[in-house]
XYZ file of C-alpha atoms in Angstrom:
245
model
C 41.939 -119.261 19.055
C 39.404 -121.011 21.320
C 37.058 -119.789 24.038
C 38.284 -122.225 26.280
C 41.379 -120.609 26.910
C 42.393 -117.481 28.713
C 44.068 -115.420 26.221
C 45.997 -111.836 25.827
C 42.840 -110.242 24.453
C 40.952 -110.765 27.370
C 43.261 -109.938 30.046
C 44.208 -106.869 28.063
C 40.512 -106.060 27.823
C 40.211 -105.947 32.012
C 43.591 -103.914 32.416
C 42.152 -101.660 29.659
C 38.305 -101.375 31.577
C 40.266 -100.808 34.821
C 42.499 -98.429 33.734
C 39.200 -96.042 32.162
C 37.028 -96.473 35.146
C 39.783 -95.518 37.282
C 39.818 -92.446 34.700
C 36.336 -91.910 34.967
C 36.869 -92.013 39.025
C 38.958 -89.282 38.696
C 37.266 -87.274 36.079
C 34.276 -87.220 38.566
C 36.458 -86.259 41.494
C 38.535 -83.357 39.968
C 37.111 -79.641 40.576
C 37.905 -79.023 36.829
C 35.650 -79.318 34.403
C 35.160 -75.441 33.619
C 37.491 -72.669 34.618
C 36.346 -69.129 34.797
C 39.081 -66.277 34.045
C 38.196 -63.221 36.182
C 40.626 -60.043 35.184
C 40.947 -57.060 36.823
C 42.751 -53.781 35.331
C 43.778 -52.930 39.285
C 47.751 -53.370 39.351
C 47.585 -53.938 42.862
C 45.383 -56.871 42.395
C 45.738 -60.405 40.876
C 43.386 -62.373 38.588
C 40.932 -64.832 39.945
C 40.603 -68.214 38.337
C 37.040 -69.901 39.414
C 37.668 -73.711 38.623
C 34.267 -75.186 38.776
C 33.785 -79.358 39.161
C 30.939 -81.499 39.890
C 30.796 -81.385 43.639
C 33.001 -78.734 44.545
C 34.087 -75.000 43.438
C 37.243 -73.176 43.888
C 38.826 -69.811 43.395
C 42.446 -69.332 43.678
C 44.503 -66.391 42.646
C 47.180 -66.017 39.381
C 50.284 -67.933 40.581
C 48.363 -69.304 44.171
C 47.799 -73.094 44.774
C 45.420 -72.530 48.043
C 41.528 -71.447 47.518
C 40.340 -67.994 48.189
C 36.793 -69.704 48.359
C 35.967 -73.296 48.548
C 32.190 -74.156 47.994
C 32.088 -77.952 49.354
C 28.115 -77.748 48.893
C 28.586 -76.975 44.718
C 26.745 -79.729 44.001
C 23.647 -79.068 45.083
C 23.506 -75.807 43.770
C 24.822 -76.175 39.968
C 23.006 -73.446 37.880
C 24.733 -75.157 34.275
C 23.344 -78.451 32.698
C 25.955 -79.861 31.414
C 27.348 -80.291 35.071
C 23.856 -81.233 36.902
C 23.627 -83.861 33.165
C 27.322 -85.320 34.464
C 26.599 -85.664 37.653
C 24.066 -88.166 36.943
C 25.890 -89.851 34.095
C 29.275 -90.475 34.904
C 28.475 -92.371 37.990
C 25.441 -94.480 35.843
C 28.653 -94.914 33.698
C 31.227 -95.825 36.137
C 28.532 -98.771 37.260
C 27.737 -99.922 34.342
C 31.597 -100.578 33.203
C 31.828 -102.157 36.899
C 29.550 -104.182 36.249
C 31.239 -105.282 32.599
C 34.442 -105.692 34.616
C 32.234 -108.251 36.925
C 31.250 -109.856 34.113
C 34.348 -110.083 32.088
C 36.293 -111.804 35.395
C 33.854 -114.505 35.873
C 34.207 -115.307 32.018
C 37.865 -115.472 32.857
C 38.011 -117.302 35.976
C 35.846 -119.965 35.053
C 38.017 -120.415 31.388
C 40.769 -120.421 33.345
C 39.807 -122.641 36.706
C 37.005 -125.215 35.822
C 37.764 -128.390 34.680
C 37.514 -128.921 30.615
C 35.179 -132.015 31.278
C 32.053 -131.024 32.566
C 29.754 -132.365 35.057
C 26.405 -133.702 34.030
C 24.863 -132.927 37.480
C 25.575 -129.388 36.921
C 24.904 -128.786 33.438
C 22.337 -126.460 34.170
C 24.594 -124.139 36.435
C 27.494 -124.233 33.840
C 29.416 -120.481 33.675
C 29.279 -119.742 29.680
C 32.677 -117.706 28.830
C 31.536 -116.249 25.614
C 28.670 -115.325 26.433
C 30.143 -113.119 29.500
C 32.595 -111.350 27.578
C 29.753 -110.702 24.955
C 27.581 -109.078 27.506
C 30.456 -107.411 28.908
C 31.442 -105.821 25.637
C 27.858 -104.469 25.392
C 28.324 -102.974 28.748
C 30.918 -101.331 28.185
C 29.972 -100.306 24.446
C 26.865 -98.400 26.621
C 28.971 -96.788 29.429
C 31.193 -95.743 26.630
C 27.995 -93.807 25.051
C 26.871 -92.557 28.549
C 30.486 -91.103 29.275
C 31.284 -89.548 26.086
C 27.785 -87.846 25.330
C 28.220 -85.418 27.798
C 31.337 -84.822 28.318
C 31.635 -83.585 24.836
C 28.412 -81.403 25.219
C 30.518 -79.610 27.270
C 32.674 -78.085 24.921
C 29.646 -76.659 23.033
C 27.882 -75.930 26.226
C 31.294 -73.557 27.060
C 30.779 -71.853 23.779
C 27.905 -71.117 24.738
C 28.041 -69.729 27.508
C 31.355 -67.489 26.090
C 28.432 -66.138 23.198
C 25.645 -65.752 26.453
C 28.526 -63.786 28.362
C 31.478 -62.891 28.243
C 34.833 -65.192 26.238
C 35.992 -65.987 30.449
C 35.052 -69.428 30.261
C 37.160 -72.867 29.064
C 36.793 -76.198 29.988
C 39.525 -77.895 32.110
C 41.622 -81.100 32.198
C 38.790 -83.467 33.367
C 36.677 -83.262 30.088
C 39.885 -84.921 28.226
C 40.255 -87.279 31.350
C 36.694 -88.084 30.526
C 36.776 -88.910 26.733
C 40.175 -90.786 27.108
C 38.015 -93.083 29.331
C 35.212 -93.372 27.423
C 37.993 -93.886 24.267
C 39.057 -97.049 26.928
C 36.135 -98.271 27.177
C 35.302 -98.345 23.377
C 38.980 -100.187 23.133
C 37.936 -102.454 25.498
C 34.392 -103.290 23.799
C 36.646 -104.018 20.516
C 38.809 -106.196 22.086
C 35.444 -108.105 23.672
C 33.954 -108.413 20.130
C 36.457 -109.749 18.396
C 37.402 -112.124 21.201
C 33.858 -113.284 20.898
C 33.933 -113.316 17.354
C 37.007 -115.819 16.959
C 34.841 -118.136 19.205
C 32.566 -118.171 16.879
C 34.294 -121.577 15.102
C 33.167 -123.547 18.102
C 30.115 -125.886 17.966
C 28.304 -123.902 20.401
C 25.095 -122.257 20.466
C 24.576 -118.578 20.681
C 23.649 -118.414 24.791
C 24.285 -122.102 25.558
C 27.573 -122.867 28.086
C 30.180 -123.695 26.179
C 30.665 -126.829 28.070
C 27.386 -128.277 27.954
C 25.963 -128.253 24.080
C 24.007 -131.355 23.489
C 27.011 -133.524 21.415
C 29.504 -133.436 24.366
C 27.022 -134.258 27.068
C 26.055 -137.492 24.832
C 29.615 -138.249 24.910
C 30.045 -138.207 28.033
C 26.638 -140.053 28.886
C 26.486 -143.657 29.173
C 24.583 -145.306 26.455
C 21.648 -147.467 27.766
C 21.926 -150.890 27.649
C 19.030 -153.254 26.212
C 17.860 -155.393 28.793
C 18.108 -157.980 26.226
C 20.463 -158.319 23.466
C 19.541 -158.640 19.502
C 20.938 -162.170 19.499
C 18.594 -163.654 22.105
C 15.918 -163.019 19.487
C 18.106 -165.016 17.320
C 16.808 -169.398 17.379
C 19.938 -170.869 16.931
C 19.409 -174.908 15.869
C 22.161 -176.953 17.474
C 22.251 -180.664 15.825
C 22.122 -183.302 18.286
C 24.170 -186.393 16.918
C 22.703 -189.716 18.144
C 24.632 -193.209 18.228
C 22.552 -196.000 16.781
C 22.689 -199.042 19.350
């Protein structure tokens, strides 16, 4: 497999870094990260379910879809850590996976668009493939680790507070949103590596553009010519026949 080439592992590694910030989008959107169960031993009355997120709160009644109380200004009043710790690192997350994505479609476009005979003019401005998807793969190796960190401290964070309380609290749907992305991105660094790995057969440096290692730009160079050629150094004696009168 050459780097010069778009192939399935690359295109499946943008649909799969899509697909998990889109996951993180939501994640960060959704009012449930932590749900509060509030019961009440009053027949006449129903239960309250608090669902807490990272911007917004809302409490809703047993069997009710609509919010008793909405809280639009939640997030700059959150009195837990793991939530005010999210709300910094799942959008430091989200742009550092953009920025992968970035990354990992200029690699693509340029194996896919630019001409496989390079121009010496431009040697210096050449797009190296590899090299993109290899820093992309980082990228999204470190968003991964940003993503997951936290959103797993919340699980022990909710035991926590169940010990510090009362057993009322659980977390919601978005902390598995949340690690299935950050289990994306992982996938996606994989696919990255061993993309970059398989290019590794090439004659090519470790940072240097594909396209523009030292052999192939001889090759296409014209060799200079000697302003004088080896054989002009050469005396050549040329016999000279004379008639006798």
């Amino acid at each position: 497999m050459g780097c010069r080439d778009v192939h399935a592992a690359t295109v499946l590694a943008f649909l799969s870094g899509t697909a998990s910030v889109a996951g993180l989008l939501a994640a960060v959107l959704l009012p449930n990260w932590r749900q509060m169960r509030l019961y009440t031993f009053n027949k006449n009355e129903r239960n309250v379910t608090v669902y807490t997120g990272l911007w917004i709160k809302c409490a809703r009644f047993d069997g009710s879809r609509d919010c008793v109380i909405y809280d639009p200004q939640w997030y700059t009043a959150v009195d837990q850590l793991d939530l005010r710790v999210l709300q910094f690192a799942l959008p430091l997350s989200m742009l550092t996976a953009v920025s992968a994505l970035f990354l990992c479609l200029i690699g693509m476009c340029n194996t896919a668009f630019v001409s496989s005979v390079p121009n010496i003019k431009l040697a210096k401005c050449l797009v190296n493939s590899a090299g993109c998807h290899l820093v992309a793969g980082l990228l999204f190796l470190l968003a991964c680790a940003i993503c997951l960190t936290p959103s797993v401290w919340v699980i022990f964070y909710n035991n926590y507070l169940n010990r510090k309380y009362e057993p009322v609290f659980s977390f919601d749907i978005s902390v598995f949103i949340a690690i299935a992305s950050a289990g994306g991105l992982f996938f996606t660094s994989i696919l990255l590596f061993l993309w970059y790995c398989a290019c590794k057969s090439l004659p090519s440096p470790f940072w240097q553009p594909l396209y523009s290692h030292a052999p192939s730009m001889h090759s296409y160079a014209s060799q200079p010519y000697s302003a004088r050629s080896r054989l002009s150094a050469i005396e050549i004696d040329i016999p000279v026949v004379t008639h006798a009168s």
